[in-house]
Amino acid sequence: MAKGILADDVLADSEIKCLEKWLKANPFASNCYPVDVLSEALSKVDTNNITENDRSIIFNILNKIVGGEQLIENQSSKLPLDEPQPEIEIKDHTFCLTGTFTYGPRSIIKQKIEEMGGVVLERVTKKLDYLVIGDLASRDWIHTSYGTKIETAVEYREKNNKPSILSESALVKLF
C-alpha cells in the first residue's frame, strides 16, 4: 500500500486519511514494526488541517518503510520464490511460515490460514505444500536474507517439486 501511495511522489490529504482509516480497521498492525512508527506519527496529525510538516513526516516514514531509506533492516530474498507464483489452495493444504510479515504477526497469518481450512506446520517437511516467506528478513536467519527453512524447502523442491515457495503478498491476496 505504501508503494502505491508513493508511486507519484506526492502525498495527498486523501491518502493520509486512507492510511488513518486503514490503521483503525487493522488495529493489530499498529503494534507491529514498522507500522507502529507510522501509526504514532499519524496519531499526531489533525486530518482536518494537514500541514506541510505533517505531510513531510508521513511521506518520509512511508519512504523508509518501502526501502527508500533504512528503517527496515533487510528484506527477505526473492530468489527462492516460485516464478510465476503458483495458484494457492489453502483448504486441506499445509503451510510453513518464515521471516517477518508486514501483514501482521505470524499468529494472525496462521489464524487466517486455519480459518480457511489450511494447516500451519512449525517446520519444513517433505509433505509441506507451501513455504510462505514474509517480506521482511528475520533477525534469527543464519544468513542476512534467508534461513534454514528456506534452504531446506529449496532442497526438497529440487528433489520432489514441492513445497511451493510463496511470497507473503501472494498469500495475503487470498485473505
PDB file of N, CA and C in Angstrom, residues 46-98:
ATOM      1  N   ASP A  46      -3.759  16.226  12.614  1.00  0.00           N
ATOM      2  CA  ASP A  46      -5.155  16.631  12.543  1.00  0.00           C
ATOM      3  C   ASP A  46      -5.563  16.501  11.079  1.00  0.00           C
ATOM      4  N   THR A  47      -6.304  15.453  10.736  1.00  0.00           N
ATOM      5  CA  THR A  47      -6.633  15.203   9.327  1.00  0.00           C
ATOM      6  C   THR A  47      -7.589  16.238   8.736  1.00  0.00           C
ATOM      7  N   ASN A  48      -8.127  17.105   9.578  1.00  0.00           N
ATOM      8  CA  ASN A  48      -8.938  18.205   9.064  1.00  0.00           C
ATOM      9  C   ASN A  48      -8.074  19.419   8.717  1.00  0.00           C
ATOM     10  N   ASN A  49      -6.820  19.391   9.143  1.00  0.00           N
ATOM     11  CA  ASN A  49      -5.912  20.507   8.889  1.00  0.00           C
ATOM     12  C   ASN A  49      -4.487  19.961   8.742  1.00  0.00           C
ATOM     13  N   ILE A  50      -4.229  19.255   7.651  1.00  0.00           N
ATOM     14  CA  ILE A  50      -2.927  18.630   7.426  1.00  0.00           C
ATOM     15  C   ILE A  50      -1.935  19.693   6.956  1.00  0.00           C
ATOM     16  N   THR A  51      -0.823  19.797   7.690  1.00  0.00           N
ATOM     17  CA  THR A  51       0.203  20.789   7.354  1.00  0.00           C
ATOM     18  C   THR A  51       1.254  20.172   6.447  1.00  0.00           C
ATOM     19  N   GLU A  52       2.060  21.021   5.840  1.00  0.00           N
ATOM     20  CA  GLU A  52       3.168  20.527   5.017  1.00  0.00           C
ATOM     21  C   GLU A  52       4.157  19.739   5.866  1.00  0.00           C
ATOM     22  N   ASN A  53       4.346  20.140   7.117  1.00  0.00           N
ATOM     23  CA  ASN A  53       5.231  19.410   8.017  1.00  0.00           C
ATOM     24  C   ASN A  53       4.682  18.005   8.275  1.00  0.00           C
ATOM     25  N   ASP A  54       3.371  17.894   8.532  1.00  0.00           N
ATOM     26  CA  ASP A  54       2.737  16.585   8.715  1.00  0.00           C
ATOM     27  C   ASP A  54       2.963  15.714   7.482  1.00  0.00           C
ATOM     28  N   ARG A  55       2.696  16.306   6.330  1.00  0.00           N
ATOM     29  CA  ARG A  55       2.829  15.582   5.058  1.00  0.00           C
ATOM     30  C   ARG A  55       4.274  15.089   4.878  1.00  0.00           C
ATOM     31  N   SER A  56       5.240  15.931   5.198  1.00  0.00           N
ATOM     32  CA  SER A  56       6.654  15.583   5.059  1.00  0.00           C
ATOM     33  C   SER A  56       7.041  14.435   5.990  1.00  0.00           C
ATOM     34  N   ILE A  57       6.569  14.494   7.222  1.00  0.00           N
ATOM     35  CA  ILE A  57       6.878  13.437   8.195  1.00  0.00           C
ATOM     36  C   ILE A  57       6.309  12.099   7.725  1.00  0.00           C
ATOM     37  N   ILE A  58       5.037  12.089   7.337  1.00  0.00           N
ATOM     38  CA  ILE A  58       4.388  10.847   6.895  1.00  0.00           C
ATOM     39  C   ILE A  58       5.050  10.330   5.615  1.00  0.00           C
ATOM     40  N   PHE A  59       5.334  11.221   4.681  1.00  0.00           N
ATOM     41  CA  PHE A  59       5.993  10.833   3.431  1.00  0.00           C
ATOM     42  C   PHE A  59       7.334  10.166   3.728  1.00  0.00           C
ATOM     43  N   ASN A  60       8.127  10.749   4.610  1.00  0.00           N
ATOM     44  CA  ASN A  60       9.443  10.189   4.929  1.00  0.00           C
ATOM     45  C   ASN A  60       9.344   8.825   5.601  1.00  0.00           C
ATOM     46  N   ILE A  61       8.367   8.652   6.470  1.00  0.00           N
ATOM     47  CA  ILE A  61       8.173   7.345   7.112  1.00  0.00           C
ATOM     48  C   ILE A  61       7.781   6.303   6.069  1.00  0.00           C
ATOM     49  N   LEU A  62       6.832   6.634   5.201  1.00  0.00           N
ATOM     50  CA  LEU A  62       6.430   5.696   4.144  1.00  0.00           C
ATOM     51  C   LEU A  62       7.614   5.348   3.248  1.00  0.00           C
ATOM     52  N   ASN A  63       8.409   6.326   2.911  1.00  0.00           N
ATOM     53  CA  ASN A  63       9.588   6.108   2.076  1.00  0.00           C
ATOM     54  C   ASN A  63      10.560   5.139   2.745  1.00  0.00           C
ATOM     55  N   LYS A  64      10.732   5.282   4.047  1.00  0.00           N
ATOM     56  CA  LYS A  64      11.617   4.375   4.779  1.00  0.00           C
ATOM     57  C   LYS A  64      11.034   2.958   4.834  1.00  0.00           C
ATOM     58  N   ILE A  65       9.718   2.873   4.993  1.00  0.00           N
ATOM     59  CA  ILE A  65       9.072   1.554   5.057  1.00  0.00           C
ATOM     60  C   ILE A  65       9.275   0.778   3.758  1.00  0.00           C
ATOM     61  N   VAL A  66       9.173   1.462   2.622  1.00  0.00           N
ATOM     62  CA  VAL A  66       9.305   0.758   1.337  1.00  0.00           C
ATOM     63  C   VAL A  66      10.751   0.623   0.882  1.00  0.00           C
ATOM     64  N   GLY A  67      11.675   1.104   1.684  1.00  0.00           N
ATOM     65  CA  GLY A  67      13.081   0.880   1.365  1.00  0.00           C
ATOM     66  C   GLY A  67      13.818   2.063   0.801  1.00  0.00           C
ATOM     67  N   GLY A  68      13.184   3.228   0.736  1.00  0.00           N
ATOM     68  CA  GLY A  68      13.880   4.411   0.255  1.00  0.00           C
ATOM     69  C   GLY A  68      15.027   4.793   1.166  1.00  0.00           C
ATOM     70  N   GLU A  69      14.872   4.552   2.455  1.00  0.00           N
ATOM     71  CA  GLU A  69      15.917   4.728   3.443  1.00  0.00           C
ATOM     72  C   GLU A  69      15.834   3.552   4.396  1.00  0.00           C
ATOM     73  N   GLN A  70      16.828   3.336   5.188  1.00  0.00           N
ATOM     74  CA  GLN A  70      16.883   2.162   6.033  1.00  0.00           C
ATOM     75  C   GLN A  70      16.139   2.309   7.355  1.00  0.00           C
ATOM     76  N   LEU A  71      14.851   2.121   7.385  1.00  0.00           N
ATOM     77  CA  LEU A  71      14.096   1.967   8.615  1.00  0.00           C
ATOM     78  C   LEU A  71      14.006   0.476   8.925  1.00  0.00           C
ATOM     79  N   ILE A  72      13.901  -0.325   7.883  1.00  0.00           N
ATOM     80  CA  ILE A  72      13.816  -1.770   7.981  1.00  0.00           C
ATOM     81  C   ILE A  72      15.215  -2.326   7.733  1.00  0.00           C
ATOM     82  N   GLU A  73      15.648  -3.274   8.553  1.00  0.00           N
ATOM     83  CA  GLU A  73      16.995  -3.795   8.418  1.00  0.00           C
ATOM     84  C   GLU A  73      17.255  -4.447   7.070  1.00  0.00           C
ATOM     85  N   ASN A  74      16.509  -5.444   6.701  1.00  0.00           N
ATOM     86  CA  ASN A  74      16.708  -6.171   5.455  1.00  0.00           C
ATOM     87  C   ASN A  74      15.380  -6.659   4.929  1.00  0.00           C
ATOM     88  N   GLN A  75      15.338  -6.865   3.629  1.00  0.00           N
ATOM     89  CA  GLN A  75      14.179  -7.522   3.052  1.00  0.00           C
ATOM     90  C   GLN A  75      14.569  -8.962   2.766  1.00  0.00           C
ATOM     91  N   SER A  76      13.590  -9.841   2.776  1.00  0.00           N
ATOM     92  CA  SER A  76      13.876 -11.242   2.515  1.00  0.00           C
ATOM     93  C   SER A  76      14.262 -11.436   1.054  1.00  0.00           C
ATOM     94  N   SER A  77      15.010 -12.510   0.814  1.00  0.00           N
ATOM     95  CA  SER A  77      15.453 -12.831  -0.534  1.00  0.00           C
ATOM     96  C   SER A  77      14.275 -13.238  -1.398  1.00  0.00           C
ATOM     97  N   LYS A  78      14.252 -12.772  -2.631  1.00  0.00           N
ATOM     98  CA  LYS A  78      13.202 -13.153  -3.575  1.00  0.00           C
ATOM     99  C   LYS A  78      13.654 -14.324  -4.448  1.00  0.00           C
ATOM    100  N   LEU A  79      14.927 -14.695  -4.368  1.00  0.00           N
ATOM    101  CA  LEU A  79      15.471 -15.737  -5.240  1.00  0.00           C
ATOM    102  C   LEU A  79      14.769 -17.088  -5.134  1.00  0.00           C
ATOM    103  N   PRO A  80      14.427 -17.556  -3.944  1.00  0.00           N
ATOM    104  CA  PRO A  80      13.835 -18.902  -3.896  1.00  0.00           C
ATOM    105  C   PRO A  80      12.365 -18.964  -4.284  1.00  0.00           C
ATOM    106  N   LEU A  81      11.718 -17.834  -4.502  1.00  0.00           N
ATOM    107  CA  LEU A  81      10.284 -17.838  -4.792  1.00  0.00           C
ATOM    108  C   LEU A  81       9.984 -18.550  -6.105  1.00  0.00           C
ATOM    109  N   ASP A  82       8.883 -19.285  -6.122  1.00  0.00           N
ATOM    110  CA  ASP A  82       8.419 -19.893  -7.366  1.00  0.00           C
ATOM    111  C   ASP A  82       8.040 -18.783  -8.336  1.00  0.00           C
ATOM    112  N   GLU A  83       8.518 -18.888  -9.554  1.00  0.00           N
ATOM    113  CA  GLU A  83       8.168 -17.920 -10.592  1.00  0.00           C
ATOM    114  C   GLU A  83       7.619 -18.664 -11.793  1.00  0.00           C
ATOM    115  N   PRO A  84       6.423 -18.384 -12.198  1.00  0.00           N
ATOM    116  CA  PRO A  84       5.483 -17.475 -11.553  1.00  0.00           C
ATOM    117  C   PRO A  84       4.939 -18.088 -10.268  1.00  0.00           C
ATOM    118  N   GLN A  85       4.399 -17.248  -9.410  1.00  0.00           N
ATOM    119  CA  GLN A  85       3.807 -17.753  -8.179  1.00  0.00           C
ATOM    120  C   GLN A  85       2.647 -18.671  -8.550  1.00  0.00           C
ATOM    121  N   PRO A  86       2.550 -19.837  -7.902  1.00  0.00           N
ATOM    122  CA  PRO A  86       1.515 -20.807  -8.274  1.00  0.00           C
ATOM    123  C   PRO A  86       0.128 -20.403  -7.769  1.00  0.00           C
ATOM    124  N   GLU A  87      -0.877 -21.078  -8.309  1.00  0.00           N
ATOM    125  CA  GLU A  87      -2.224 -20.963  -7.751  1.00  0.00           C
ATOM    126  C   GLU A  87      -2.140 -21.521  -6.335  1.00  0.00           C
ATOM    127  N   ILE A  88      -2.744 -20.857  -5.400  1.00  0.00           N
ATOM    128  CA  ILE A  88      -2.658 -21.263  -3.998  1.00  0.00           C
ATOM    129  C   ILE A  88      -4.002 -21.819  -3.562  1.00  0.00           C
ATOM    130  N   GLU A  89      -3.967 -23.039  -3.045  1.00  0.00           N
ATOM    131  CA  GLU A  89      -5.155 -23.667  -2.476  1.00  0.00           C
ATOM    132  C   GLU A  89      -4.910 -23.802  -0.985  1.00  0.00           C
ATOM    133  N   ILE A  90      -5.714 -23.132  -0.190  1.00  0.00           N
ATOM    134  CA  ILE A  90      -5.488 -23.155   1.254  1.00  0.00           C
ATOM    135  C   ILE A  90      -6.141 -24.369   1.906  1.00  0.00           C
ATOM    136  N   LYS A  91      -7.415 -24.622   1.577  1.00  0.00           N
ATOM    137  CA  LYS A  91      -8.157 -25.715   2.220  1.00  0.00           C
ATOM    138  C   LYS A  91      -7.430 -27.043   2.018  1.00  0.00           C
ATOM    139  N   ASP A  92      -7.222 -27.757   3.148  1.00  0.00           N
ATOM    140  CA  ASP A  92      -6.598 -29.087   3.164  1.00  0.00           C
ATOM    141  C   ASP A  92      -5.141 -29.093   2.700  1.00  0.00           C
ATOM    142  N   HIS A  93      -4.465 -27.953   2.753  1.00  0.00           N
ATOM    143  CA  HIS A  93      -3.056 -27.892   2.385  1.00  0.00           C
ATOM    144  C   HIS A  93      -2.234 -27.406   3.574  1.00  0.00           C
ATOM    145  N   THR A  94      -0.927 -27.736   3.546  1.00  0.00           N
ATOM    146  CA  THR A  94      -0.036 -27.390   4.646  1.00  0.00           C
ATOM    147  C   THR A  94       0.841 -26.199   4.300  1.00  0.00           C
ATOM    148  N   PHE A  95       1.081 -25.371   5.314  1.00  0.00           N
ATOM    149  CA  PHE A  95       1.860 -24.147   5.172  1.00  0.00           C
ATOM    150  C   PHE A  95       2.892 -24.076   6.290  1.00  0.00           C
ATOM    151  N   CYS A  96       4.017 -23.477   5.987  1.00  0.00           N
ATOM    152  CA  CYS A  96       5.019 -23.156   6.994  1.00  0.00           C
ATOM    153  C   CYS A  96       5.384 -21.691   6.760  1.00  0.00           C
ATOM    154  N   LEU A  97       5.540 -20.940   7.837  1.00  0.00           N
ATOM    155  CA  LEU A  97       5.810 -19.509   7.744  1.00  0.00           C
ATOM    156  C   LEU A  97       7.236 -19.216   8.192  1.00  0.00           C
ATOM    157  N   THR A  98       7.902 -18.311   7.475  1.00  0.00           N
ATOM    158  CA  THR A  98       9.240 -17.888   7.875  1.00  0.00           C
ATOM    159  C   THR A  98       9.415 -16.415   7.556  1.00  0.00           C
TER     160      THR A  98
END
